[in-house]
Amino acid sequence: MKRVVVFTGAGVSAESGISTFRDSGGLWEKYDISEVATPEAFARNPKLVIDFYNARRKQVLEAKPNDAHKALVRLEEKFNVQIITQNIDDLHERAGSKNVMHLHGEIRKVRSTRFPELVYELKSAEQQYDAVCERGFPLRPHIVWFGEMVPMMELAVEHVSAADLFIIIGTSLEVYPAASLIHYAGSLIPTFYIDPNARPIDKLTNVSIITEKAGTGVPALVEHLLKTK
Ligand code: NAD
Protein backbone atom coordinates (compact mmCIF):
# COMPACT_ATOMS: atom_id res chain seq x y z
CA MET A 1 0.00 0.00 0.00
CA LYS A 2 1.25 3.47 -0.83
CA ARG A 3 2.03 5.71 2.11
CA VAL A 4 0.21 9.01 2.29
CA VAL A 5 1.23 11.60 4.85
CA VAL A 6 -1.28 14.37 5.53
CA PHE A 7 -0.02 17.48 7.32
CA THR A 8 -2.83 19.61 8.72
CA GLY A 9 -3.14 22.99 10.41
CA ALA A 10 -5.85 25.11 11.98
CA GLY A 11 -7.55 25.61 8.57
CA VAL A 12 -8.79 22.00 8.44
CA SER A 13 -10.89 22.68 11.55
CA ALA A 14 -12.04 26.20 10.56
CA GLU A 15 -15.28 24.95 9.01
CA SER A 16 -16.01 23.08 12.25
CA GLY A 17 -16.13 26.47 13.94
CA ILE A 18 -12.73 26.42 15.63
CA SER A 19 -10.88 29.70 15.15
CA THR A 20 -7.59 29.57 13.30
CA PHE A 21 -4.56 31.27 14.70
CA ARG A 22 -4.88 34.46 12.71
CA ASP A 23 -8.64 34.65 12.13
CA SER A 24 -10.11 38.02 12.97
CA GLY A 25 -12.45 37.81 15.94
CA GLY A 26 -10.91 34.48 17.00
CA LEU A 27 -10.01 33.60 20.56
CA TRP A 28 -6.36 34.19 19.83
CA GLU A 29 -7.03 37.81 18.93
CA LYS A 30 -8.37 38.56 22.39
CA TYR A 31 -5.23 37.30 24.10
CA ASP A 32 -1.56 38.09 23.74
CA ILE A 33 0.19 34.82 22.86
CA SER A 34 3.01 35.56 25.28
CA GLU A 35 0.43 35.87 28.07
CA VAL A 36 -1.20 32.47 27.48
CA ALA A 37 0.88 30.11 25.34
CA THR A 38 4.39 30.13 26.79
CA PRO A 39 5.96 28.38 29.81
CA GLU A 40 6.76 31.82 31.26
CA ALA A 41 3.09 32.77 31.10
CA PHE A 42 2.11 29.63 33.00
CA ALA A 43 4.74 30.31 35.65
CA ARG A 44 3.55 33.91 35.98
CA ASN A 45 -0.21 33.44 35.90
CA PRO A 46 -1.36 29.80 35.77
CA LYS A 47 -5.03 30.74 36.27
CA LEU A 48 -5.09 32.94 33.16
CA VAL A 49 -3.49 30.17 31.09
CA ILE A 50 -5.85 27.51 32.47
CA ASP A 51 -8.84 29.80 31.77
CA PHE A 52 -7.65 30.31 28.20
CA TYR A 53 -7.34 26.57 27.52
CA ASN A 54 -10.61 25.83 29.32
CA ALA A 55 -12.35 28.19 26.89
CA ARG A 56 -10.65 26.61 23.89
CA ARG A 57 -11.46 23.11 25.17
CA LYS A 58 -15.13 24.03 25.46
CA GLN A 59 -15.09 25.21 21.84
CA VAL A 60 -13.46 21.95 20.71
CA LEU A 61 -15.96 19.79 22.60
CA GLU A 62 -18.83 21.64 20.92
CA ALA A 63 -17.30 21.26 17.44
CA LYS A 64 -17.85 18.34 15.08
CA PRO A 65 -15.61 16.90 12.36
CA ASN A 66 -16.32 18.47 8.95
CA ASP A 67 -16.25 17.06 5.41
CA ALA A 68 -12.45 17.42 5.22
CA HIS A 69 -11.82 15.33 8.35
CA LYS A 70 -14.35 12.76 7.11
CA ALA A 71 -12.88 12.54 3.59
CA LEU A 72 -9.42 11.80 5.01
CA VAL A 73 -10.87 8.70 6.70
CA ARG A 74 -12.01 7.40 3.28
CA LEU A 75 -8.44 7.68 2.03
CA GLU A 76 -7.61 4.74 4.33
CA GLU A 77 -9.64 2.43 2.05
CA LYS A 78 -6.73 2.37 -0.39
CA PHE A 79 -3.75 4.00 1.26
CA ASN A 80 -1.67 3.68 4.37
CA VAL A 81 -2.46 7.09 5.86
CA GLN A 82 -0.54 8.94 8.56
CA ILE A 83 -1.96 12.26 9.70
CA ILE A 84 0.42 14.72 11.30
CA THR A 85 -1.53 17.61 12.73
CA GLN A 86 -0.47 20.89 14.28
CA ASN A 87 -3.95 21.06 15.79
CA ILE A 88 -4.66 20.42 19.41
CA ASP A 89 -8.28 19.45 18.75
CA ASP A 90 -9.32 15.81 18.31
CA LEU A 91 -11.48 16.17 15.21
CA HIS A 92 -9.37 13.81 13.07
CA GLU A 93 -9.79 11.09 15.69
CA ARG A 94 -13.50 11.76 16.13
CA ALA A 95 -13.97 11.54 12.35
CA GLY A 96 -12.38 8.08 12.52
CA SER A 97 -8.80 8.51 11.28
CA LYS A 98 -6.62 5.72 12.69
CA ASN A 99 -3.12 7.17 12.72
CA VAL A 100 -3.02 10.71 14.07
CA MET A 101 0.09 12.35 15.48
CA HIS A 102 -0.28 15.67 17.34
CA LEU A 103 2.82 17.80 16.96
CA HIS A 104 1.63 20.53 19.33
CA GLY A 105 -0.18 18.50 21.96
CA GLU A 106 -3.81 17.70 22.75
CA ILE A 107 -6.30 20.07 24.34
CA ARG A 108 -8.31 17.28 25.97
CA LYS A 109 -5.31 16.16 28.01
CA VAL A 110 -3.30 17.58 30.91
CA ARG A 111 0.02 16.46 32.27
CA SER A 112 2.18 16.72 35.37
CA THR A 113 4.40 19.80 35.54
CA ARG A 114 7.12 17.65 37.15
CA PHE A 115 6.74 14.25 35.42
CA PRO A 116 5.81 14.89 31.76
CA GLU A 117 5.08 11.20 31.18
CA LEU A 118 2.09 11.46 33.55
CA VAL A 119 -0.62 12.45 31.07
CA TYR A 120 -4.34 12.42 31.88
CA GLU A 121 -7.46 12.73 29.76
CA LEU A 122 -9.84 15.33 31.16
CA LYS A 123 -13.37 14.12 31.82
CA SER A 124 -14.91 17.57 31.28
CA ALA A 125 -14.03 20.87 29.58
CA GLU A 126 -12.51 22.36 32.70
CA GLN A 127 -9.09 21.87 34.16
CA GLN A 128 -9.39 22.74 37.87
CA TYR A 129 -6.84 25.28 39.13
CA ASP A 130 -5.73 23.09 42.05
CA ALA A 131 -5.64 19.68 40.32
CA VAL A 132 -2.43 17.68 40.85
CA CYS A 133 -0.88 14.54 39.36
CA GLU A 134 -0.72 11.24 41.28
CA ARG A 135 2.64 12.36 42.69
CA GLY A 136 1.26 15.63 44.00
CA PHE A 137 2.55 18.12 41.41
CA PRO A 138 0.33 20.67 39.63
CA LEU A 139 -1.09 19.79 36.23
CA ARG A 140 -0.67 21.85 33.07
CA PRO A 141 -2.37 21.69 29.66
CA HIS A 142 -0.81 18.95 27.46
CA ILE A 143 0.22 21.54 24.88
CA VAL A 144 3.55 22.36 23.26
CA TRP A 145 3.91 26.06 24.03
CA PHE A 146 5.88 28.60 22.06
CA GLY A 147 9.54 28.29 23.01
CA GLU A 148 9.23 24.59 23.93
CA MET A 149 10.70 21.58 22.11
CA VAL A 150 8.42 19.64 19.76
CA PRO A 151 9.00 16.09 21.05
CA MET A 152 7.22 14.36 18.14
CA MET A 153 9.24 16.18 15.48
CA GLU A 154 11.78 13.40 14.86
CA LEU A 155 9.11 10.77 14.31
CA ALA A 156 7.18 13.18 12.08
CA VAL A 157 10.29 13.70 9.92
CA GLU A 158 10.60 9.91 9.56
CA HIS A 159 7.01 9.61 8.36
CA VAL A 160 7.31 12.47 5.88
CA SER A 161 10.63 11.19 4.52
CA ALA A 162 9.06 7.79 3.81
CA ALA A 163 5.90 9.12 2.15
CA ASP A 164 4.86 8.29 -1.43
CA LEU A 165 2.38 11.13 -1.48
CA PHE A 166 2.14 14.25 0.67
CA ILE A 167 -0.93 16.40 1.35
CA ILE A 168 -0.78 19.73 3.18
CA ILE A 169 -4.07 21.22 4.41
CA GLY A 170 -5.03 24.52 6.04
CA THR A 171 -1.75 25.79 7.36
CA SER A 172 0.05 29.09 6.88
CA LEU A 173 3.39 27.22 7.23
CA GLU A 174 4.59 29.96 9.54
CA VAL A 175 4.98 28.07 12.80
CA TYR A 176 8.39 26.39 13.14
CA PRO A 177 9.80 23.79 13.43
CA ALA A 178 6.53 22.15 12.25
CA ALA A 179 6.55 24.03 8.94
CA SER A 180 10.01 22.72 8.10
CA LEU A 181 8.48 19.22 7.76
CA ILE A 182 7.47 19.95 4.17
CA HIS A 183 11.12 19.99 3.16
CA TYR A 184 11.53 16.34 4.16
CA ALA A 185 9.08 15.10 1.55
CA GLY A 186 11.03 13.86 -1.46
CA SER A 187 11.16 16.54 -4.13
CA LEU A 188 9.76 14.04 -6.64
CA ILE A 189 6.73 12.76 -4.76
CA PRO A 190 3.34 14.22 -5.66
CA THR A 191 2.41 16.92 -3.16
CA PHE A 192 -0.89 18.77 -2.81
CA TYR A 193 -1.43 21.93 -0.78
CA ILE A 194 -5.05 22.83 -0.03
CA ASP A 195 -5.63 26.26 1.54
CA PRO A 196 -7.58 29.26 0.24
CA ASN A 197 -4.45 31.36 0.84
CA ALA A 198 -1.88 28.81 -0.32
CA ARG A 199 1.11 30.24 -2.11
CA PRO A 200 3.93 28.44 -3.96
CA ILE A 201 6.52 27.01 -1.60
CA ASP A 202 10.12 28.04 -2.14
CA LYS A 203 12.31 25.34 -3.73
CA LEU A 204 9.39 22.88 -4.02
CA THR A 205 8.33 22.55 -7.63
CA ASN A 206 6.32 19.35 -7.25
CA VAL A 207 3.45 20.96 -5.31
CA SER A 208 -0.04 21.21 -6.78
CA ILE A 209 -1.71 24.18 -5.15
CA ILE A 210 -5.46 24.01 -4.56
CA THR A 211 -6.77 27.38 -3.35
CA GLU A 212 -10.00 26.04 -1.90
CA LYS A 213 -11.47 25.57 1.53
CA ALA A 214 -10.72 22.22 3.12
CA GLY A 215 -14.42 21.26 3.27
CA THR A 216 -14.64 21.15 -0.54
CA GLY A 217 -11.00 20.79 -1.63
CA VAL A 218 -10.21 17.72 0.49
CA PRO A 219 -13.23 15.55 -0.51
CA ALA A 220 -12.55 16.35 -4.19
CA LEU A 221 -8.88 15.43 -3.92
CA VAL A 222 -9.67 12.24 -1.99
CA GLU A 223 -12.19 11.12 -4.65
CA HIS A 224 -9.61 11.83 -7.35
CA LEU A 225 -6.90 9.84 -5.53
CA LEU A 226 -9.20 6.88 -4.84
CA LYS A 227 -10.15 6.72 -8.52
CA THR A 228 -6.74 7.16 -10.05
CA LYS A 229 -4.65 5.07 -7.68
P1 NAD B 1 -2.59 29.45 11.02
O1 NAD B 1 -3.71 30.14 11.74
O2 NAD B 1 -1.26 30.06 11.00
O3 NAD B 1 -3.06 29.29 9.51
C1 NAD B 1 -4.34 28.82 9.22
C2 NAD B 1 -4.40 28.55 7.75
O4 NAD B 1 -5.67 28.00 7.50
C3 NAD B 1 -4.25 29.81 6.88
O5 NAD B 1 -3.26 29.57 5.90
C4 NAD B 1 -5.63 29.97 6.27
O6 NAD B 1 -5.57 30.44 4.92
C5 NAD B 1 -6.15 28.55 6.30
N1 NAD B 1 -7.60 28.41 6.29
C6 NAD B 1 -8.55 29.20 6.82
N2 NAD B 1 -9.77 28.69 6.60
C7 NAD B 1 -9.58 27.54 5.91
C8 NAD B 1 -10.44 26.55 5.37
N3 NAD B 1 -11.78 26.63 5.51
N4 NAD B 1 -9.90 25.50 4.72
C9 NAD B 1 -8.55 25.38 4.57
N5 NAD B 1 -7.68 26.30 5.04
C10 NAD B 1 -8.19 27.35 5.70
O7 NAD B 1 -2.56 27.97 11.56
P2 NAD B 1 -1.40 26.90 11.57
O8 NAD B 1 -0.59 27.02 10.32
O9 NAD B 1 -2.04 25.60 11.89
O10 NAD B 1 -0.45 27.34 12.78
C11 NAD B 1 -0.99 27.89 13.94
C12 NAD B 1 -0.70 27.18 15.23
O11 NAD B 1 -1.86 27.38 16.07
C13 NAD B 1 -0.53 25.69 15.15
O12 NAD B 1 0.59 25.40 15.88
C14 NAD B 1 -1.74 25.07 15.85
O13 NAD B 1 -1.32 24.16 16.83
C15 NAD B 1 -2.39 26.19 16.58
N6 NAD B 1 -3.87 26.21 16.43
C16 NAD B 1 -4.59 25.05 16.49
C17 NAD B 1 -5.98 25.07 16.34
C18 NAD B 1 -6.76 23.78 16.46
O14 NAD B 1 -6.35 22.89 17.17
N7 NAD B 1 -7.87 23.63 15.73
C19 NAD B 1 -6.63 26.27 16.10
C20 NAD B 1 -5.85 27.45 16.05
C21 NAD B 1 -4.47 27.40 16.21
mmCIF file of C-alpha atoms and ligand atoms in Angstrom:
data_model
loop_
_atom_site.group_PDB
_atom_site.id
_atom_site.type_symbol
_atom_site.label_atom_id
_atom_site.label_comp_id
_atom_site.label_asym_id
_atom_site.label_seq_id
_atom_site.Cartn_x
_atom_site.Cartn_y
_atom_site.Cartn_z
ATOM 1 C CA MET A 1 0.000 0.000 0.000
ATOM 2 C CA LYS A 2 1.251 3.469 -0.835
ATOM 3 C CA ARG A 3 2.031 5.710 2.114
ATOM 4 C CA VAL A 4 0.212 9.015 2.286
ATOM 5 C CA VAL A 5 1.228 11.600 4.850
ATOM 6 C CA VAL A 6 -1.282 14.368 5.526
ATOM 7 C CA PHE A 7 -0.016 17.478 7.315
ATOM 8 C CA THR A 8 -2.830 19.610 8.717
ATOM 9 C CA GLY A 9 -3.135 22.991 10.407
ATOM 10 C CA ALA A 10 -5.850 25.108 11.976
ATOM 11 C CA GLY A 11 -7.548 25.610 8.571
ATOM 12 C CA VAL A 12 -8.786 22.004 8.436
ATOM 13 C CA SER A 13 -10.891 22.684 11.546
ATOM 14 C CA ALA A 14 -12.036 26.197 10.561
ATOM 15 C CA GLU A 15 -15.281 24.946 9.013
ATOM 16 C CA SER A 16 -16.008 23.075 12.250
ATOM 17 C CA GLY A 17 -16.130 26.472 13.939
ATOM 18 C CA ILE A 18 -12.730 26.417 15.627
ATOM 19 C CA SER A 19 -10.882 29.699 15.151
ATOM 20 C CA THR A 20 -7.588 29.568 13.303
ATOM 21 C CA PHE A 21 -4.558 31.269 14.695
ATOM 22 C CA ARG A 22 -4.878 34.456 12.706
ATOM 23 C CA ASP A 23 -8.639 34.651 12.130
ATOM 24 C CA SER A 24 -10.112 38.019 12.969
ATOM 25 C CA GLY A 25 -12.446 37.806 15.937
ATOM 26 C CA GLY A 26 -10.914 34.476 16.999
ATOM 27 C CA LEU A 27 -10.008 33.596 20.565
ATOM 28 C CA TRP A 28 -6.363 34.190 19.828
ATOM 29 C CA GLU A 29 -7.030 37.807 18.926
ATOM 30 C CA LYS A 30 -8.368 38.562 22.391
ATOM 31 C CA TYR A 31 -5.233 37.302 24.099
ATOM 32 C CA ASP A 32 -1.560 38.091 23.736
ATOM 33 C CA ILE A 33 0.193 34.818 22.861
ATOM 34 C CA SER A 34 3.014 35.560 25.280
ATOM 35 C CA GLU A 35 0.425 35.867 28.067
ATOM 36 C CA VAL A 36 -1.196 32.468 27.483
ATOM 37 C CA ALA A 37 0.880 30.114 25.345
ATOM 38 C CA THR A 38 4.385 30.127 26.792
ATOM 39 C CA PRO A 39 5.958 28.376 29.806
ATOM 40 C CA GLU A 40 6.760 31.823 31.258
ATOM 41 C CA ALA A 41 3.087 32.767 31.097
ATOM 42 C CA PHE A 42 2.106 29.626 33.000
ATOM 43 C CA ALA A 43 4.739 30.307 35.651
ATOM 44 C CA ARG A 44 3.548 33.913 35.979
ATOM 45 C CA ASN A 45 -0.213 33.437 35.903
ATOM 46 C CA PRO A 46 -1.360 29.803 35.770
ATOM 47 C CA LYS A 47 -5.029 30.736 36.267
ATOM 48 C CA LEU A 48 -5.085 32.944 33.159
ATOM 49 C CA VAL A 49 -3.487 30.171 31.091
ATOM 50 C CA ILE A 50 -5.848 27.515 32.474
ATOM 51 C CA ASP A 51 -8.842 29.799 31.766
ATOM 52 C CA PHE A 52 -7.646 30.311 28.196
ATOM 53 C CA TYR A 53 -7.341 26.572 27.519
ATOM 54 C CA ASN A 54 -10.614 25.827 29.319
ATOM 55 C CA ALA A 55 -12.347 28.195 26.887
ATOM 56 C CA ARG A 56 -10.654 26.606 23.890
ATOM 57 C CA ARG A 57 -11.464 23.108 25.166
ATOM 58 C CA LYS A 58 -15.132 24.027 25.457
ATOM 59 C CA GLN A 59 -15.093 25.212 21.843
ATOM 60 C CA VAL A 60 -13.456 21.947 20.711
ATOM 61 C CA LEU A 61 -15.961 19.792 22.599
ATOM 62 C CA GLU A 62 -18.833 21.635 20.924
ATOM 63 C CA ALA A 63 -17.303 21.260 17.439
ATOM 64 C CA LYS A 64 -17.853 18.344 15.075
ATOM 65 C CA PRO A 65 -15.611 16.896 12.364
ATOM 66 C CA ASN A 66 -16.317 18.469 8.953
ATOM 67 C CA ASP A 67 -16.246 17.060 5.409
ATOM 68 C CA ALA A 68 -12.452 17.424 5.218
ATOM 69 C CA HIS A 69 -11.823 15.329 8.349
ATOM 70 C CA LYS A 70 -14.346 12.757 7.107
ATOM 71 C CA ALA A 71 -12.882 12.539 3.591
ATOM 72 C CA LEU A 72 -9.423 11.804 5.009
ATOM 73 C CA VAL A 73 -10.866 8.699 6.695
ATOM 74 C CA ARG A 74 -12.008 7.396 3.281
ATOM 75 C CA LEU A 75 -8.438 7.679 2.032
ATOM 76 C CA GLU A 76 -7.608 4.742 4.329
ATOM 77 C CA GLU A 77 -9.638 2.431 2.046
ATOM 78 C CA LYS A 78 -6.727 2.374 -0.395
ATOM 79 C CA PHE A 79 -3.747 4.001 1.259
ATOM 80 C CA ASN A 80 -1.674 3.681 4.365
ATOM 81 C CA VAL A 81 -2.459 7.092 5.862
ATOM 82 C CA GLN A 82 -0.537 8.945 8.561
ATOM 83 C CA ILE A 83 -1.961 12.256 9.698
ATOM 84 C CA ILE A 84 0.420 14.724 11.296
ATOM 85 C CA THR A 85 -1.529 17.614 12.734
ATOM 86 C CA GLN A 86 -0.474 20.891 14.281
ATOM 87 C CA ASN A 87 -3.949 21.056 15.786
ATOM 88 C CA ILE A 88 -4.659 20.420 19.410
ATOM 89 C CA ASP A 89 -8.277 19.450 18.747
ATOM 90 C CA ASP A 90 -9.316 15.806 18.309
ATOM 91 C CA LEU A 91 -11.483 16.171 15.211
ATOM 92 C CA HIS A 92 -9.373 13.813 13.071
ATOM 93 C CA GLU A 93 -9.791 11.090 15.693
ATOM 94 C CA ARG A 94 -13.498 11.760 16.128
ATOM 95 C CA ALA A 95 -13.973 11.541 12.349
ATOM 96 C CA GLY A 96 -12.377 8.080 12.524
ATOM 97 C CA SER A 97 -8.799 8.513 11.276
ATOM 98 C CA LYS A 98 -6.623 5.716 12.688
ATOM 99 C CA ASN A 99 -3.119 7.167 12.723
ATOM 100 C CA VAL A 100 -3.016 10.706 14.075
ATOM 101 C CA MET A 101 0.088 12.352 15.481
ATOM 102 C CA HIS A 102 -0.276 15.670 17.343
ATOM 103 C CA LEU A 103 2.824 17.805 16.963
ATOM 104 C CA HIS A 104 1.633 20.533 19.328
ATOM 105 C CA GLY A 105 -0.184 18.497 21.957
ATOM 106 C CA GLU A 106 -3.808 17.695 22.748
ATOM 107 C CA ILE A 107 -6.297 20.068 24.339
ATOM 108 C CA ARG A 108 -8.315 17.277 25.968
ATOM 109 C CA LYS A 109 -5.310 16.156 28.008
ATOM 110 C CA VAL A 110 -3.303 17.576 30.907
ATOM 111 C CA ARG A 111 0.018 16.457 32.274
ATOM 112 C CA SER A 112 2.183 16.723 35.369
ATOM 113 C CA THR A 113 4.404 19.803 35.538
ATOM 114 C CA ARG A 114 7.115 17.650 37.146
ATOM 115 C CA PHE A 115 6.736 14.246 35.424
ATOM 116 C CA PRO A 116 5.815 14.888 31.756
ATOM 117 C CA GLU A 117 5.081 11.199 31.183
ATOM 118 C CA LEU A 118 2.091 11.457 33.547
ATOM 119 C CA VAL A 119 -0.620 12.453 31.069
ATOM 120 C CA TYR A 120 -4.336 12.421 31.876
ATOM 121 C CA GLU A 121 -7.460 12.729 29.765
ATOM 122 C CA LEU A 122 -9.843 15.332 31.155
ATOM 123 C CA LYS A 123 -13.375 14.124 31.820
ATOM 124 C CA SER A 124 -14.908 17.570 31.281
ATOM 125 C CA ALA A 125 -14.026 20.866 29.576
ATOM 126 C CA GLU A 126 -12.510 22.358 32.695
ATOM 127 C CA GLN A 127 -9.085 21.866 34.157
ATOM 128 C CA GLN A 128 -9.393 22.743 37.869
ATOM 129 C CA TYR A 129 -6.841 25.282 39.129
ATOM 130 C CA ASP A 130 -5.731 23.087 42.050
ATOM 131 C CA ALA A 131 -5.643 19.675 40.319
ATOM 132 C CA VAL A 132 -2.432 17.677 40.853
ATOM 133 C CA CYS A 133 -0.875 14.538 39.363
ATOM 134 C CA GLU A 134 -0.724 11.237 41.282
ATOM 135 C CA ARG A 135 2.643 12.355 42.692
ATOM 136 C CA GLY A 136 1.263 15.625 43.996
ATOM 137 C CA PHE A 137 2.549 18.124 41.408
ATOM 138 C CA PRO A 138 0.329 20.668 39.631
ATOM 139 C CA LEU A 139 -1.086 19.791 36.232
ATOM 140 C CA ARG A 140 -0.675 21.850 33.074
ATOM 141 C CA PRO A 141 -2.375 21.686 29.658
ATOM 142 C CA HIS A 142 -0.814 18.954 27.456
ATOM 143 C CA ILE A 143 0.218 21.542 24.882
ATOM 144 C CA VAL A 144 3.547 22.359 23.262
ATOM 145 C CA TRP A 145 3.905 26.056 24.028
ATOM 146 C CA PHE A 146 5.882 28.605 22.056
ATOM 147 C CA GLY A 147 9.538 28.294 23.013
ATOM 148 C CA GLU A 148 9.227 24.588 23.928
ATOM 149 C CA MET A 149 10.705 21.583 22.114
ATOM 150 C CA VAL A 150 8.419 19.644 19.763
ATOM 151 C CA PRO A 151 8.997 16.095 21.048
ATOM 152 C CA MET A 152 7.225 14.358 18.140
ATOM 153 C CA MET A 153 9.243 16.179 15.482
ATOM 154 C CA GLU A 154 11.784 13.401 14.861
ATOM 155 C CA LEU A 155 9.106 10.770 14.307
ATOM 156 C CA ALA A 156 7.176 13.176 12.076
ATOM 157 C CA VAL A 157 10.291 13.695 9.916
ATOM 158 C CA GLU A 158 10.604 9.911 9.559
ATOM 159 C CA HIS A 159 7.012 9.614 8.363
ATOM 160 C CA VAL A 160 7.308 12.466 5.876
ATOM 161 C CA SER A 161 10.630 11.193 4.525
ATOM 162 C CA ALA A 162 9.057 7.786 3.813
ATOM 163 C CA ALA A 163 5.901 9.125 2.150
ATOM 164 C CA ASP A 164 4.859 8.287 -1.426
ATOM 165 C CA LEU A 165 2.385 11.134 -1.483
ATOM 166 C CA PHE A 166 2.139 14.254 0.671
ATOM 167 C CA ILE A 167 -0.928 16.397 1.353
ATOM 168 C CA ILE A 168 -0.782 19.732 3.183
ATOM 169 C CA ILE A 169 -4.069 21.223 4.409
ATOM 170 C CA GLY A 170 -5.026 24.522 6.043
ATOM 171 C CA THR A 171 -1.749 25.787 7.364
ATOM 172 C CA SER A 172 0.054 29.085 6.880
ATOM 173 C CA LEU A 173 3.390 27.219 7.229
ATOM 174 C CA GLU A 174 4.585 29.958 9.535
ATOM 175 C CA VAL A 175 4.976 28.066 12.804
ATOM 176 C CA TYR A 176 8.393 26.395 13.141
ATOM 177 C CA PRO A 177 9.797 23.785 13.429
ATOM 178 C CA ALA A 178 6.531 22.147 12.250
ATOM 179 C CA ALA A 179 6.548 24.028 8.938
ATOM 180 C CA SER A 180 10.013 22.715 8.100
ATOM 181 C CA LEU A 181 8.484 19.220 7.757
ATOM 182 C CA ILE A 182 7.471 19.952 4.174
ATOM 183 C CA HIS A 183 11.122 19.986 3.158
ATOM 184 C CA TYR A 184 11.532 16.336 4.163
ATOM 185 C CA ALA A 185 9.085 15.102 1.547
ATOM 186 C CA GLY A 186 11.027 13.858 -1.464
ATOM 187 C CA SER A 187 11.159 16.538 -4.127
ATOM 188 C CA LEU A 188 9.761 14.041 -6.636
ATOM 189 C CA ILE A 189 6.726 12.759 -4.765
ATOM 190 C CA PRO A 190 3.338 14.220 -5.657
ATOM 191 C CA THR A 191 2.414 16.916 -3.157
ATOM 192 C CA PHE A 192 -0.890 18.770 -2.807
ATOM 193 C CA TYR A 193 -1.433 21.934 -0.776
ATOM 194 C CA ILE A 194 -5.052 22.835 -0.034
ATOM 195 C CA ASP A 195 -5.632 26.260 1.538
ATOM 196 C CA PRO A 196 -7.583 29.259 0.237
ATOM 197 C CA ASN A 197 -4.452 31.360 0.838
ATOM 198 C CA ALA A 198 -1.880 28.807 -0.321
ATOM 199 C CA ARG A 199 1.110 30.240 -2.106
ATOM 200 C CA PRO A 200 3.926 28.441 -3.959
ATOM 201 C CA ILE A 201 6.517 27.008 -1.599
ATOM 202 C CA ASP A 202 10.122 28.037 -2.142
ATOM 203 C CA LYS A 203 12.307 25.342 -3.733
ATOM 204 C CA LEU A 204 9.390 22.878 -4.022
ATOM 205 C CA THR A 205 8.327 22.546 -7.628
ATOM 206 C CA ASN A 206 6.318 19.351 -7.253
ATOM 207 C CA VAL A 207 3.452 20.960 -5.309
ATOM 208 C CA SER A 208 -0.043 21.210 -6.784
ATOM 209 C CA ILE A 209 -1.714 24.180 -5.150
ATOM 210 C CA ILE A 210 -5.457 24.007 -4.557
ATOM 211 C CA THR A 211 -6.769 27.377 -3.353
ATOM 212 C CA GLU A 212 -9.998 26.036 -1.896
ATOM 213 C CA LYS A 213 -11.467 25.570 1.529
ATOM 214 C CA ALA A 214 -10.720 22.216 3.124
ATOM 215 C CA GLY A 215 -14.420 21.256 3.265
ATOM 216 C CA THR A 216 -14.639 21.149 -0.537
ATOM 217 C CA GLY A 217 -11.002 20.791 -1.631
ATOM 218 C CA VAL A 218 -10.209 17.724 0.489
ATOM 219 C CA PRO A 219 -13.225 15.554 -0.508
ATOM 220 C CA ALA A 220 -12.554 16.353 -4.187
ATOM 221 C CA LEU A 221 -8.879 15.434 -3.915
ATOM 222 C CA VAL A 222 -9.673 12.236 -1.992
ATOM 223 C CA GLU A 223 -12.194 11.125 -4.652
ATOM 224 C CA HIS A 224 -9.606 11.828 -7.350
ATOM 225 C CA LEU A 225 -6.904 9.837 -5.528
ATOM 226 C CA LEU A 226 -9.196 6.877 -4.842
ATOM 227 C CA LYS A 227 -10.154 6.719 -8.524
ATOM 228 C CA THR A 228 -6.738 7.160 -10.047
ATOM 229 C CA LYS A 229 -4.649 5.066 -7.684
HETATM 230 P P1 NAD B 1 -2.595 29.453 11.020
HETATM 231 O O1 NAD B 1 -3.706 30.136 11.741
HETATM 232 O O2 NAD B 1 -1.256 30.065 11.004
HETATM 233 O O3 NAD B 1 -3.060 29.285 9.513
HETATM 234 C C1 NAD B 1 -4.340 28.822 9.220
HETATM 235 C C2 NAD B 1 -4.398 28.553 7.750
HETATM 236 O O4 NAD B 1 -5.673 28.004 7.502
HETATM 237 C C3 NAD B 1 -4.245 29.807 6.883
HETATM 238 O O5 NAD B 1 -3.256 29.567 5.903
HETATM 239 C C4 NAD B 1 -5.630 29.973 6.266
HETATM 240 O O6 NAD B 1 -5.567 30.437 4.924
HETATM 241 C C5 NAD B 1 -6.148 28.553 6.302
HETATM 242 N N1 NAD B 1 -7.602 28.409 6.287
HETATM 243 C C6 NAD B 1 -8.551 29.202 6.825
HETATM 244 N N2 NAD B 1 -9.774 28.689 6.601
HETATM 245 C C7 NAD B 1 -9.576 27.536 5.908
HETATM 246 C C8 NAD B 1 -10.445 26.554 5.374
HETATM 247 N N3 NAD B 1 -11.778 26.632 5.511
HETATM 248 N N4 NAD B 1 -9.900 25.495 4.723
HETATM 249 C C9 NAD B 1 -8.551 25.384 4.566
HETATM 250 N N5 NAD B 1 -7.685 26.296 5.036
HETATM 251 C C10 NAD B 1 -8.191 27.354 5.701
HETATM 252 O O7 NAD B 1 -2.562 27.971 11.556
HETATM 253 P P2 NAD B 1 -1.396 26.897 11.566
HETATM 254 O O8 NAD B 1 -0.592 27.017 10.321
HETATM 255 O O9 NAD B 1 -2.044 25.601 11.893
HETATM 256 O O10 NAD B 1 -0.450 27.336 12.775
HETATM 257 C C11 NAD B 1 -0.994 27.886 13.936
HETATM 258 C C12 NAD B 1 -0.702 27.180 15.234
HETATM 259 O O11 NAD B 1 -1.856 27.376 16.066
HETATM 260 C C13 NAD B 1 -0.526 25.694 15.150
HETATM 261 O O12 NAD B 1 0.593 25.397 15.882
HETATM 262 C C14 NAD B 1 -1.741 25.071 15.851
HETATM 263 O O13 NAD B 1 -1.316 24.157 16.829
HETATM 264 C C15 NAD B 1 -2.391 26.189 16.583
HETATM 265 N N6 NAD B 1 -3.866 26.210 16.433
HETATM 266 C C16 NAD B 1 -4.592 25.052 16.494
HETATM 267 C C17 NAD B 1 -5.981 25.074 16.344
HETATM 268 C C18 NAD B 1 -6.758 23.783 16.455
HETATM 269 O O14 NAD B 1 -6.348 22.891 17.169
HETATM 270 N N7 NAD B 1 -7.869 23.627 15.731
HETATM 271 C C19 NAD B 1 -6.625 26.269 16.100
HETATM 272 C C20 NAD B 1 -5.850 27.454 16.054
HETATM 273 C C21 NAD B 1 -4.475 27.399 16.206
#
